[in-house]
Amino acid sequence: ADSFNFMADQLGVLMRATAEKASLDREMALARNVQEAMNPPPGLITHGGLSVVGHCESANFCGGDWWTVRKLPRDRVLVVVGDVTGHGVSSAMIAASARGAVEALSTVNDELLTPEEVLRAMDGAVRDLGKQKLLMTCFAALIDSARGVIEFANAGQNFPYILHAGQRVGPEDATPALTVLTVRGNVLGDPQRSLVQSGRRDLAPGDIFVCFTDGVVDRVNGEGKRFGDRQLQKLLKGTEVRRDQELVALRDAILQQLTAFAAGTPADDDVTLVLVQYNPAVAHLSPEASSSPRRAVL
């Protein structure tokens, strides 16, 4: 009788623990769905002479990686890629707050919007909520397809690339030129106060802006080897993108290469990859944009 009573008590404890775990699993699944909904859709996004495609995948239920793209007047887009330290719900909440700061800022006064102001606004959100325990690396780019210009600012993020599809280097001009956007800055929420550095570059038709978090280049296989920047650059240089469909194929090829390299080893960090191609020849001008003068890009 004592044994049966003990078993009954333990069964009750197990049933309560199972119910609590099921409830927690549902909550985590809901949090993951909400976070995935915050990122742009996986399909191609077009605006003026710009085509944007991206991918964001969390290593756990919730992660700290995120990205967003905002369509702005006069054929411009704002692209922001961020990576909050750590994983889990707390990192996801910081990411959501930072994304909310971008959304609010981009709708207030786009005339004065700059990548530096975007990062400074997010720095305040990360600093208030993270309490110097959670930090965030971030890269913001404002791309103007009417003028063929990209302005950018970096806060501790991996250096993005510009793949110059129309320029060739190497034997028989077989390899596309690749420019690394080497601007540095402190991470957002840094106790020493964030230092944001910015830059500006002209774009040529066909150029592709490639932005990613460290989960891409730091992906490891079973032998502990990193995927690395060199392998990513080699993959980019070996691809020519002429149409929007090929831009999507390039994103998918990079992700497939990462999966093949890992060879079944689980990812220990979130993976985010964003590609933006400048192609003014296919721009669909709005009445407002077509009424304003446009500078030719040769």
PDB file of C-alpha atoms in Angstrom:
ATOM      1  CA  ALA A   1       0.000   0.000   0.000  1.00  0.00           C
ATOM      2  CA  ASP A   2       2.822   2.370   0.865  1.00  0.00           C
ATOM      3  CA  SER A   3       4.493   1.594  -2.471  1.00  0.00           C
ATOM      4  CA  PHE A   4       1.288   2.266  -4.396  1.00  0.00           C
ATOM      5  CA  ASN A   5       0.714   5.525  -2.523  1.00  0.00           C
ATOM      6  CA  PHE A   6       4.287   6.603  -3.258  1.00  0.00           C
ATOM      7  CA  MET A   7       3.849   5.708  -6.932  1.00  0.00           C
ATOM      8  CA  ALA A   8       0.594   7.664  -7.100  1.00  0.00           C
ATOM      9  CA  ASP A   9       2.259  10.744  -5.603  1.00  0.00           C
ATOM     10  CA  GLN A  10       5.171  10.501  -8.034  1.00  0.00           C
ATOM     11  CA  LEU A  11       2.790  10.035 -10.959  1.00  0.00           C
ATOM     12  CA  GLY A  12       0.977  13.215  -9.946  1.00  0.00           C
ATOM     13  CA  VAL A  13       4.272  15.112  -9.802  1.00  0.00           C
ATOM     14  CA  LEU A  14       5.239  13.753 -13.228  1.00  0.00           C
ATOM     15  CA  MET A  15       1.890  14.717 -14.761  1.00  0.00           C
ATOM     16  CA  ARG A  16       2.178  18.265 -13.400  1.00  0.00           C
ATOM     17  CA  ALA A  17       5.764  18.554 -14.685  1.00  0.00           C
ATOM     18  CA  THR A  18       4.688  17.246 -18.092  1.00  0.00           C
ATOM     19  CA  ALA A  19       1.841  19.767 -18.272  1.00  0.00           C
ATOM     20  CA  GLU A  20       4.187  22.607 -17.314  1.00  0.00           C
ATOM     21  CA  LYS A  21       6.723  21.520 -19.923  1.00  0.00           C
ATOM     22  CA  ALA A  22       4.016  21.313 -22.584  1.00  0.00           C
ATOM     23  CA  SER A  23       2.873  24.824 -21.675  1.00  0.00           C
ATOM     24  CA  LEU A  24       6.473  26.099 -21.826  1.00  0.00           C
ATOM     25  CA  ASP A  25       6.990  24.428 -25.218  1.00  0.00           C
ATOM     26  CA  ARG A  26       3.861  26.147 -26.538  1.00  0.00           C
ATOM     27  CA  GLU A  27       5.083  29.505 -25.240  1.00  0.00           C
ATOM     28  CA  MET A  28       8.519  29.000 -26.823  1.00  0.00           C
ATOM     29  CA  ALA A  29       6.959  27.973 -30.118  1.00  0.00           C
ATOM     30  CA  LEU A  30       4.775  31.087 -30.043  1.00  0.00           C
ATOM     31  CA  ALA A  31       7.817  33.269 -29.297  1.00  0.00           C
ATOM     32  CA  ARG A  32       9.680  31.693 -32.228  1.00  0.00           C
ATOM     33  CA  ASN A  33       6.720  32.301 -34.561  1.00  0.00           C
ATOM     34  CA  VAL A  34       6.510  35.943 -33.481  1.00  0.00           C
ATOM     35  CA  GLN A  35      10.236  36.442 -34.029  1.00  0.00           C
ATOM     36  CA  GLU A  36      10.122  34.834 -37.469  1.00  0.00           C
ATOM     37  CA  ALA A  37       7.181  37.073 -38.387  1.00  0.00           C
ATOM     38  CA  MET A  38       9.259  40.166 -37.537  1.00  0.00           C
ATOM     39  CA  ASN A  39      11.771  39.364 -40.287  1.00  0.00           C
ATOM     40  CA  PRO A  40      10.912  40.204 -43.907  1.00  0.00           C
ATOM     41  CA  PRO A  41       9.412  37.427 -46.045  1.00  0.00           C
ATOM     42  CA  PRO A  42      11.870  35.022 -47.719  1.00  0.00           C
ATOM     43  CA  GLY A  43      10.852  36.048 -51.225  1.00  0.00           C
ATOM     44  CA  LEU A  44      12.336  38.788 -53.391  1.00  0.00           C
ATOM     45  CA  ILE A  45      11.620  42.408 -52.388  1.00  0.00           C
ATOM     46  CA  THR A  46      11.925  45.101 -55.075  1.00  0.00           C
ATOM     47  CA  HIS A  47      11.890  48.871 -54.847  1.00  0.00           C
ATOM     48  CA  GLY A  48      13.002  51.212 -57.616  1.00  0.00           C
ATOM     49  CA  GLY A  49      16.218  49.796 -59.041  1.00  0.00           C
ATOM     50  CA  LEU A  50      16.916  47.611 -56.000  1.00  0.00           C
ATOM     51  CA  SER A  51      16.246  43.934 -55.347  1.00  0.00           C
ATOM     52  CA  VAL A  52      16.528  42.564 -51.810  1.00  0.00           C
ATOM     53  CA  VAL A  53      16.519  38.988 -50.546  1.00  0.00           C
ATOM     54  CA  GLY A  54      17.525  37.627 -47.163  1.00  0.00           C
ATOM     55  CA  HIS A  55      17.481  34.735 -44.730  1.00  0.00           C
ATOM     56  CA  CYS A  56      17.489  34.573 -40.922  1.00  0.00           C
ATOM     57  CA  GLU A  57      17.622  31.303 -38.984  1.00  0.00           C
ATOM     58  CA  SER A  58      17.937  30.891 -35.220  1.00  0.00           C
ATOM     59  CA  ALA A  59      20.178  28.221 -33.743  1.00  0.00           C
ATOM     60  CA  ASN A  60      17.687  27.700 -30.885  1.00  0.00           C
ATOM     61  CA  PHE A  61      13.993  28.370 -30.343  1.00  0.00           C
ATOM     62  CA  CYS A  62      14.681  32.095 -30.164  1.00  0.00           C
ATOM     63  CA  GLY A  63      17.782  33.965 -31.249  1.00  0.00           C
ATOM     64  CA  GLY A  64      19.413  37.347 -31.316  1.00  0.00           C
ATOM     65  CA  ASP A  65      19.815  37.693 -35.094  1.00  0.00           C
ATOM     66  CA  TRP A  66      17.387  39.855 -37.054  1.00  0.00           C
ATOM     67  CA  TRP A  67      17.170  41.983 -40.171  1.00  0.00           C
ATOM     68  CA  THR A  68      14.754  44.424 -41.716  1.00  0.00           C
ATOM     69  CA  VAL A  69      14.287  46.376 -44.926  1.00  0.00           C
ATOM     70  CA  ARG A  70      12.280  49.595 -45.160  1.00  0.00           C
ATOM     71  CA  LYS A  71      11.140  51.081 -48.447  1.00  0.00           C
ATOM     72  CA  LEU A  72      11.652  54.845 -48.457  1.00  0.00           C
ATOM     73  CA  PRO A  73      10.563  57.586 -50.869  1.00  0.00           C
ATOM     74  CA  ARG A  74      12.685  58.458 -53.916  1.00  0.00           C
ATOM     75  CA  ASP A  75      13.701  54.869 -54.676  1.00  0.00           C
ATOM     76  CA  ARG A  76      15.679  54.323 -51.464  1.00  0.00           C
ATOM     77  CA  VAL A  77      15.771  51.411 -49.054  1.00  0.00           C
ATOM     78  CA  LEU A  78      17.073  51.108 -45.511  1.00  0.00           C
ATOM     79  CA  VAL A  79      18.592  47.713 -44.678  1.00  0.00           C
ATOM     80  CA  VAL A  80      19.592  46.868 -41.100  1.00  0.00           C
ATOM     81  CA  VAL A  81      21.202  43.620 -39.899  1.00  0.00           C
ATOM     82  CA  GLY A  82      21.679  43.020 -36.164  1.00  0.00           C
ATOM     83  CA  ASP A  83      23.036  40.323 -33.845  1.00  0.00           C
ATOM     84  CA  VAL A  84      22.314  40.382 -30.103  1.00  0.00           C
ATOM     85  CA  THR A  85      24.757  38.490 -27.878  1.00  0.00           C
ATOM     86  CA  GLY A  86      23.523  35.168 -26.568  1.00  0.00           C
ATOM     87  CA  HIS A  87      20.396  33.215 -27.397  1.00  0.00           C
ATOM     88  CA  GLY A  88      16.946  32.704 -26.000  1.00  0.00           C
ATOM     89  CA  VAL A  89      13.997  34.901 -25.112  1.00  0.00           C
ATOM     90  CA  SER A  90      16.041  37.745 -23.585  1.00  0.00           C
ATOM     91  CA  SER A  91      18.106  38.176 -26.763  1.00  0.00           C
ATOM     92  CA  ALA A  92      14.951  37.994 -28.875  1.00  0.00           C
ATOM     93  CA  MET A  93      13.347  40.759 -26.790  1.00  0.00           C
ATOM     94  CA  ILE A  94      16.363  43.047 -27.312  1.00  0.00           C
ATOM     95  CA  ALA A  95      16.232  42.302 -31.039  1.00  0.00           C
ATOM     96  CA  ALA A  96      12.533  43.165 -31.143  1.00  0.00           C
ATOM     97  CA  SER A  97      13.127  46.451 -29.317  1.00  0.00           C
ATOM     98  CA  ALA A  98      15.946  47.418 -31.698  1.00  0.00           C
ATOM     99  CA  ARG A  99      13.833  46.591 -34.709  1.00  0.00           C
ATOM    100  CA  GLY A 100      11.007  48.693 -33.267  1.00  0.00           C
ATOM    101  CA  ALA A 101      13.387  51.641 -32.988  1.00  0.00           C
ATOM    102  CA  VAL A 102      14.216  51.287 -36.693  1.00  0.00           C
ATOM    103  CA  GLU A 103      10.554  51.094 -37.637  1.00  0.00           C
ATOM    104  CA  ALA A 104       9.715  54.218 -35.648  1.00  0.00           C
ATOM    105  CA  LEU A 105      12.699  56.209 -36.882  1.00  0.00           C
ATOM    106  CA  SER A 106      12.136  55.397 -40.546  1.00  0.00           C
ATOM    107  CA  THR A 107       8.599  56.795 -40.457  1.00  0.00           C
ATOM    108  CA  VAL A 108       9.285  60.043 -38.605  1.00  0.00           C
ATOM    109  CA  ASN A 109      11.412  62.058 -41.031  1.00  0.00           C
ATOM    110  CA  ASP A 110      13.081  60.141 -43.825  1.00  0.00           C
ATOM    111  CA  GLU A 111      14.666  63.361 -45.137  1.00  0.00           C
ATOM    112  CA  LEU A 112      17.128  63.396 -42.233  1.00  0.00           C
ATOM    113  CA  LEU A 113      17.488  59.628 -41.942  1.00  0.00           C
ATOM    114  CA  THR A 114      21.099  58.403 -41.933  1.00  0.00           C
ATOM    115  CA  PRO A 115      22.639  55.042 -40.993  1.00  0.00           C
ATOM    116  CA  GLU A 116      24.442  56.706 -38.067  1.00  0.00           C
ATOM    117  CA  GLU A 117      21.161  58.025 -36.635  1.00  0.00           C
ATOM    118  CA  VAL A 118      19.606  54.573 -36.978  1.00  0.00           C
ATOM    119  CA  LEU A 119      22.400  52.943 -34.973  1.00  0.00           C
ATOM    120  CA  ARG A 120      22.318  55.671 -32.321  1.00  0.00           C
ATOM    121  CA  ALA A 121      18.580  55.194 -31.870  1.00  0.00           C
ATOM    122  CA  MET A 122      19.034  51.442 -31.444  1.00  0.00           C
ATOM    123  CA  ASP A 123      21.923  52.013 -29.044  1.00  0.00           C
ATOM    124  CA  GLY A 124      19.529  53.728 -26.659  1.00  0.00           C
ATOM    125  CA  ALA A 125      17.084  50.818 -26.814  1.00  0.00           C
ATOM    126  CA  VAL A 126      19.800  48.205 -26.279  1.00  0.00           C
ATOM    127  CA  ARG A 127      21.398  50.213 -23.464  1.00  0.00           C
ATOM    128  CA  ASP A 128      18.109  50.651 -21.578  1.00  0.00           C
ATOM    129  CA  LEU A 129      16.975  47.031 -21.819  1.00  0.00           C
ATOM    130  CA  GLY A 130      20.257  45.160 -21.960  1.00  0.00           C
ATOM    131  CA  LYS A 131      21.687  46.796 -18.805  1.00  0.00           C
ATOM    132  CA  GLN A 132      25.196  46.291 -20.272  1.00  0.00           C
ATOM    133  CA  LYS A 133      24.705  42.518 -20.043  1.00  0.00           C
ATOM    134  CA  LEU A 134      23.297  42.100 -23.547  1.00  0.00           C
ATOM    135  CA  LEU A 135      25.019  43.886 -26.423  1.00  0.00           C
ATOM    136  CA  MET A 136      24.312  44.008 -30.140  1.00  0.00           C
ATOM    137  CA  THR A 137      26.418  44.250 -33.275  1.00  0.00           C
ATOM    138  CA  CYS A 138      24.665  45.977 -36.143  1.00  0.00           C
ATOM    139  CA  PHE A 139      25.164  47.249 -39.692  1.00  0.00           C
ATOM    140  CA  ALA A 140      22.852  49.812 -41.311  1.00  0.00           C
ATOM    141  CA  ALA A 141      22.855  50.710 -45.001  1.00  0.00           C
ATOM    142  CA  LEU A 142      20.855  53.372 -46.832  1.00  0.00           C
ATOM    143  CA  ILE A 143      20.867  52.556 -50.546  1.00  0.00           C
ATOM    144  CA  ASP A 144      19.744  55.160 -53.085  1.00  0.00           C
ATOM    145  CA  SER A 145      18.952  53.648 -56.484  1.00  0.00           C
ATOM    146  CA  ALA A 146      18.184  57.066 -57.979  1.00  0.00           C
ATOM    147  CA  ARG A 147      21.734  58.292 -57.338  1.00  0.00           C
ATOM    148  CA  GLY A 148      23.542  54.955 -57.304  1.00  0.00           C
ATOM    149  CA  VAL A 149      24.934  55.460 -53.789  1.00  0.00           C
ATOM    150  CA  ILE A 150      25.167  53.374 -50.622  1.00  0.00           C
ATOM    151  CA  GLU A 151      25.708  55.046 -47.244  1.00  0.00           C
ATOM    152  CA  PHE A 152      26.472  52.780 -44.319  1.00  0.00           C
ATOM    153  CA  ALA A 153      27.451  52.632 -40.652  1.00  0.00           C
ATOM    154  CA  ASN A 154      28.887  49.801 -38.597  1.00  0.00           C
ATOM    155  CA  ALA A 155      28.665  48.948 -34.897  1.00  0.00           C
ATOM    156  CA  GLY A 156      30.868  45.899 -34.421  1.00  0.00           C
ATOM    157  CA  GLN A 157      29.334  43.850 -37.232  1.00  0.00           C
ATOM    158  CA  ASN A 158      31.244  41.680 -39.719  1.00  0.00           C
ATOM    159  CA  PHE A 159      32.497  43.686 -42.698  1.00  0.00           C
ATOM    160  CA  PRO A 160      30.008  43.379 -45.580  1.00  0.00           C
ATOM    161  CA  TYR A 161      31.025  43.137 -49.249  1.00  0.00           C
ATOM    162  CA  ILE A 162      30.198  44.833 -52.510  1.00  0.00           C
ATOM    163  CA  LEU A 163      30.351  42.316 -55.357  1.00  0.00           C
ATOM    164  CA  HIS A 164      31.051  44.303 -58.540  1.00  0.00           C
ATOM    165  CA  ALA A 165      29.296  42.213 -61.142  1.00  0.00           C
ATOM    166  CA  GLY A 166      30.364  44.457 -64.029  1.00  0.00           C
ATOM    167  CA  GLN A 167      34.081  44.579 -63.105  1.00  0.00           C
ATOM    168  CA  ARG A 168      36.434  41.652 -63.627  1.00  0.00           C
ATOM    169  CA  VAL A 169      39.881  40.927 -62.277  1.00  0.00           C
ATOM    170  CA  GLY A 170      42.319  38.047 -62.551  1.00  0.00           C
ATOM    171  CA  PRO A 171      43.256  35.775 -65.477  1.00  0.00           C
ATOM    172  CA  GLU A 172      41.207  36.532 -68.561  1.00  0.00           C
ATOM    173  CA  ASP A 173      39.037  38.815 -66.452  1.00  0.00           C
ATOM    174  CA  ALA A 174      37.208  35.770 -65.111  1.00  0.00           C
ATOM    175  CA  THR A 175      36.723  36.845 -61.502  1.00  0.00           C
ATOM    176  CA  PRO A 176      34.349  39.607 -60.319  1.00  0.00           C
ATOM    177  CA  ALA A 177      35.930  42.316 -58.177  1.00  0.00           C
ATOM    178  CA  LEU A 178      34.996  42.319 -54.505  1.00  0.00           C
ATOM    179  CA  THR A 179      35.183  45.312 -52.142  1.00  0.00           C
ATOM    180  CA  VAL A 180      35.143  44.909 -48.358  1.00  0.00           C
ATOM    181  CA  LEU A 181      33.375  47.737 -46.505  1.00  0.00           C
ATOM    182  CA  THR A 182      35.907  48.123 -43.704  1.00  0.00           C
ATOM    183  CA  VAL A 183      34.286  50.583 -41.329  1.00  0.00           C
ATOM    184  CA  ARG A 184      34.491  49.790 -37.626  1.00  0.00           C
ATOM    185  CA  GLY A 185      32.577  50.754 -34.520  1.00  0.00           C
ATOM    186  CA  ASN A 186      31.800  49.633 -30.985  1.00  0.00           C
ATOM    187  CA  VAL A 187      28.918  47.293 -30.336  1.00  0.00           C
ATOM    188  CA  LEU A 188      25.605  48.858 -29.339  1.00  0.00           C
ATOM    189  CA  GLY A 189      25.054  49.051 -25.593  1.00  0.00           C
ATOM    190  CA  ASP A 190      28.802  49.167 -24.930  1.00  0.00           C
ATOM    191  CA  PRO A 191      29.552  50.455 -21.391  1.00  0.00           C
ATOM    192  CA  GLN A 192      32.218  52.741 -22.891  1.00  0.00           C
ATOM    193  CA  ARG A 193      29.574  54.317 -25.102  1.00  0.00           C
ATOM    194  CA  SER A 194      29.141  53.276 -28.692  1.00  0.00           C
ATOM    195  CA  LEU A 195      31.430  54.667 -31.380  1.00  0.00           C
ATOM    196  CA  VAL A 196      29.788  54.454 -34.788  1.00  0.00           C
ATOM    197  CA  GLN A 197      31.811  54.801 -37.979  1.00  0.00           C
ATOM    198  CA  SER A 198      30.237  55.435 -41.358  1.00  0.00           C
ATOM    199  CA  GLY A 199      31.130  55.460 -45.036  1.00  0.00           C
ATOM    200  CA  ARG A 200      29.788  56.070 -48.530  1.00  0.00           C
ATOM    201  CA  ARG A 201      30.373  54.424 -51.914  1.00  0.00           C
ATOM    202  CA  ASP A 202      29.084  54.787 -55.429  1.00  0.00           C
ATOM    203  CA  LEU A 203      27.401  51.772 -57.003  1.00  0.00           C
ATOM    204  CA  ALA A 204      27.598  50.540 -60.579  1.00  0.00           C
ATOM    205  CA  PRO A 205      24.718  48.674 -62.271  1.00  0.00           C
ATOM    206  CA  GLY A 206      24.765  45.035 -61.228  1.00  0.00           C
ATOM    207  CA  ASP A 207      26.635  45.587 -57.958  1.00  0.00           C
ATOM    208  CA  ILE A 208      25.502  43.393 -55.052  1.00  0.00           C
ATOM    209  CA  PHE A 209      25.661  44.404 -51.390  1.00  0.00           C
ATOM    210  CA  VAL A 210      26.310  41.313 -49.212  1.00  0.00           C
ATOM    211  CA  CYS A 211      25.706  41.593 -45.454  1.00  0.00           C
ATOM    212  CA  PHE A 212      25.856  38.755 -42.924  1.00  0.00           C
ATOM    213  CA  THR A 213      26.273  37.952 -39.242  1.00  0.00           C
ATOM    214  CA  ASP A 214      29.127  35.955 -37.748  1.00  0.00           C
ATOM    215  CA  GLY A 215      26.987  32.824 -37.765  1.00  0.00           C
ATOM    216  CA  VAL A 216      27.794  32.509 -41.484  1.00  0.00           C
ATOM    217  CA  VAL A 217      31.595  32.717 -41.456  1.00  0.00           C
ATOM    218  CA  ASP A 218      31.943  31.106 -37.999  1.00  0.00           C
ATOM    219  CA  ARG A 219      29.947  27.996 -38.924  1.00  0.00           C
ATOM    220  CA  VAL A 220      32.023  24.941 -37.995  1.00  0.00           C
ATOM    221  CA  ASN A 221      32.050  21.340 -39.158  1.00  0.00           C
ATOM    222  CA  GLY A 222      32.700  18.150 -37.236  1.00  0.00           C
ATOM    223  CA  GLU A 223      36.453  18.777 -37.347  1.00  0.00           C
ATOM    224  CA  GLY A 224      36.091  22.198 -35.748  1.00  0.00           C
ATOM    225  CA  LYS A 225      37.040  24.101 -38.921  1.00  0.00           C
ATOM    226  CA  ARG A 226      35.375  27.458 -39.687  1.00  0.00           C
ATOM    227  CA  PHE A 227      33.620  28.201 -42.954  1.00  0.00           C
ATOM    228  CA  GLY A 228      35.498  31.505 -42.988  1.00  0.00           C
ATOM    229  CA  ASP A 229      35.490  34.722 -45.012  1.00  0.00           C
ATOM    230  CA  ARG A 230      37.738  33.343 -47.750  1.00  0.00           C
ATOM    231  CA  GLN A 231      35.367  30.543 -48.630  1.00  0.00           C
ATOM    232  CA  LEU A 232      32.413  32.940 -48.698  1.00  0.00           C
ATOM    233  CA  GLN A 233      34.333  35.365 -50.934  1.00  0.00           C
ATOM    234  CA  LYS A 234      35.341  32.535 -53.253  1.00  0.00           C
ATOM    235  CA  LEU A 235      31.728  31.454 -53.565  1.00  0.00           C
ATOM    236  CA  LEU A 236      30.601  35.010 -54.339  1.00  0.00           C
ATOM    237  CA  LYS A 237      33.318  35.588 -56.929  1.00  0.00           C
ATOM    238  CA  GLY A 238      32.383  32.392 -58.704  1.00  0.00           C
ATOM    239  CA  THR A 239      28.798  33.513 -59.295  1.00  0.00           C
ATOM    240  CA  GLU A 240      27.366  35.921 -61.841  1.00  0.00           C
ATOM    241  CA  VAL A 241      23.961  37.448 -61.133  1.00  0.00           C
ATOM    242  CA  ARG A 242      22.071  39.113 -63.964  1.00  0.00           C
ATOM    243  CA  ARG A 243      18.426  38.683 -63.004  1.00  0.00           C
ATOM    244  CA  ASP A 244      16.391  38.770 -59.815  1.00  0.00           C
ATOM    245  CA  GLN A 245      15.870  35.001 -59.907  1.00  0.00           C
ATOM    246  CA  GLU A 246      19.642  34.514 -59.892  1.00  0.00           C
ATOM    247  CA  LEU A 247      19.925  36.725 -56.800  1.00  0.00           C
ATOM    248  CA  VAL A 248      17.612  34.327 -54.970  1.00  0.00           C
ATOM    249  CA  ALA A 249      19.635  31.417 -56.332  1.00  0.00           C
ATOM    250  CA  LEU A 250      22.838  33.011 -55.001  1.00  0.00           C
ATOM    251  CA  ARG A 251      21.355  33.258 -51.510  1.00  0.00           C
ATOM    252  CA  ASP A 252      20.223  29.646 -51.668  1.00  0.00           C
ATOM    253  CA  ALA A 253      23.618  28.502 -52.966  1.00  0.00           C
ATOM    254  CA  ILE A 254      25.412  30.144 -50.021  1.00  0.00           C
ATOM    255  CA  LEU A 255      23.045  28.543 -47.519  1.00  0.00           C
ATOM    256  CA  GLN A 256      23.397  25.141 -49.199  1.00  0.00           C
ATOM    257  CA  GLN A 257      27.172  25.476 -49.111  1.00  0.00           C
ATOM    258  CA  LEU A 258      27.008  26.222 -45.385  1.00  0.00           C
ATOM    259  CA  THR A 259      24.860  23.150 -44.790  1.00  0.00           C
ATOM    260  CA  ALA A 260      27.168  20.956 -46.852  1.00  0.00           C
ATOM    261  CA  PHE A 261      30.227  22.305 -45.027  1.00  0.00           C
ATOM    262  CA  ALA A 262      28.723  21.618 -41.587  1.00  0.00           C
ATOM    263  CA  ALA A 263      27.955  18.030 -42.652  1.00  0.00           C
ATOM    264  CA  GLY A 264      25.316  17.544 -39.985  1.00  0.00           C
ATOM    265  CA  THR A 265      27.055  19.470 -37.204  1.00  0.00           C
ATOM    266  CA  PRO A 266      24.354  21.577 -35.456  1.00  0.00           C
ATOM    267  CA  ALA A 267      24.736  25.349 -35.729  1.00  0.00           C
ATOM    268  CA  ASP A 268      25.854  27.006 -32.511  1.00  0.00           C
ATOM    269  CA  ASP A 269      24.961  30.522 -33.666  1.00  0.00           C
ATOM    270  CA  ASP A 270      22.178  32.222 -35.593  1.00  0.00           C
ATOM    271  CA  VAL A 271      22.649  32.709 -39.329  1.00  0.00           C
ATOM    272  CA  THR A 272      21.568  35.848 -41.191  1.00  0.00           C
ATOM    273  CA  LEU A 273      22.380  36.708 -44.800  1.00  0.00           C
ATOM    274  CA  VAL A 274      21.076  39.669 -46.838  1.00  0.00           C
ATOM    275  CA  LEU A 275      21.753  40.457 -50.523  1.00  0.00           C
ATOM    276  CA  VAL A 276      20.819  43.723 -52.277  1.00  0.00           C
ATOM    277  CA  GLN A 277      21.418  44.200 -56.008  1.00  0.00           C
ATOM    278  CA  TYR A 278      21.485  47.602 -57.704  1.00  0.00           C
ATOM    279  CA  ASN A 279      20.037  47.488 -61.221  1.00  0.00           C
ATOM    280  CA  PRO A 280      18.636  50.851 -62.361  1.00  0.00           C
ATOM    281  CA  ALA A 281      17.694  49.432 -65.773  1.00  0.00           C
ATOM    282  CA  VAL A 282      14.733  47.588 -64.245  1.00  0.00           C
ATOM    283  CA  ALA A 283      13.536  50.405 -61.976  1.00  0.00           C
ATOM    284  CA  HIS A 284       9.775  50.892 -61.890  1.00  0.00           C
ATOM    285  CA  LEU A 285       9.421  54.610 -61.244  1.00  0.00           C
ATOM    286  CA  SER A 286       6.579  55.990 -59.207  1.00  0.00           C
ATOM    287  CA  PRO A 287       4.941  59.257 -60.436  1.00  0.00           C
ATOM    288  CA  GLU A 288       6.742  61.128 -57.651  1.00  0.00           C
ATOM    289  CA  ALA A 289      10.132  59.662 -58.532  1.00  0.00           C
ATOM    290  CA  SER A 290       9.719  60.072 -62.307  1.00  0.00           C
ATOM    291  CA  SER A 291       8.976  63.792 -61.923  1.00  0.00           C
ATOM    292  CA  SER A 292      12.336  64.456 -60.247  1.00  0.00           C
ATOM    293  CA  PRO A 293      15.636  64.546 -62.148  1.00  0.00           C
ATOM    294  CA  ARG A 294      17.810  61.423 -61.997  1.00  0.00           C
ATOM    295  CA  ARG A 295      21.559  61.255 -62.451  1.00  0.00           C
ATOM    296  CA  ALA A 296      22.741  58.739 -64.992  1.00  0.00           C
ATOM    297  CA  VAL A 297      25.059  56.039 -63.669  1.00  0.00           C
ATOM    298  CA  LEU A 298      27.575  54.726 -66.206  1.00  0.00           C
TER     299      LEU A 298
END
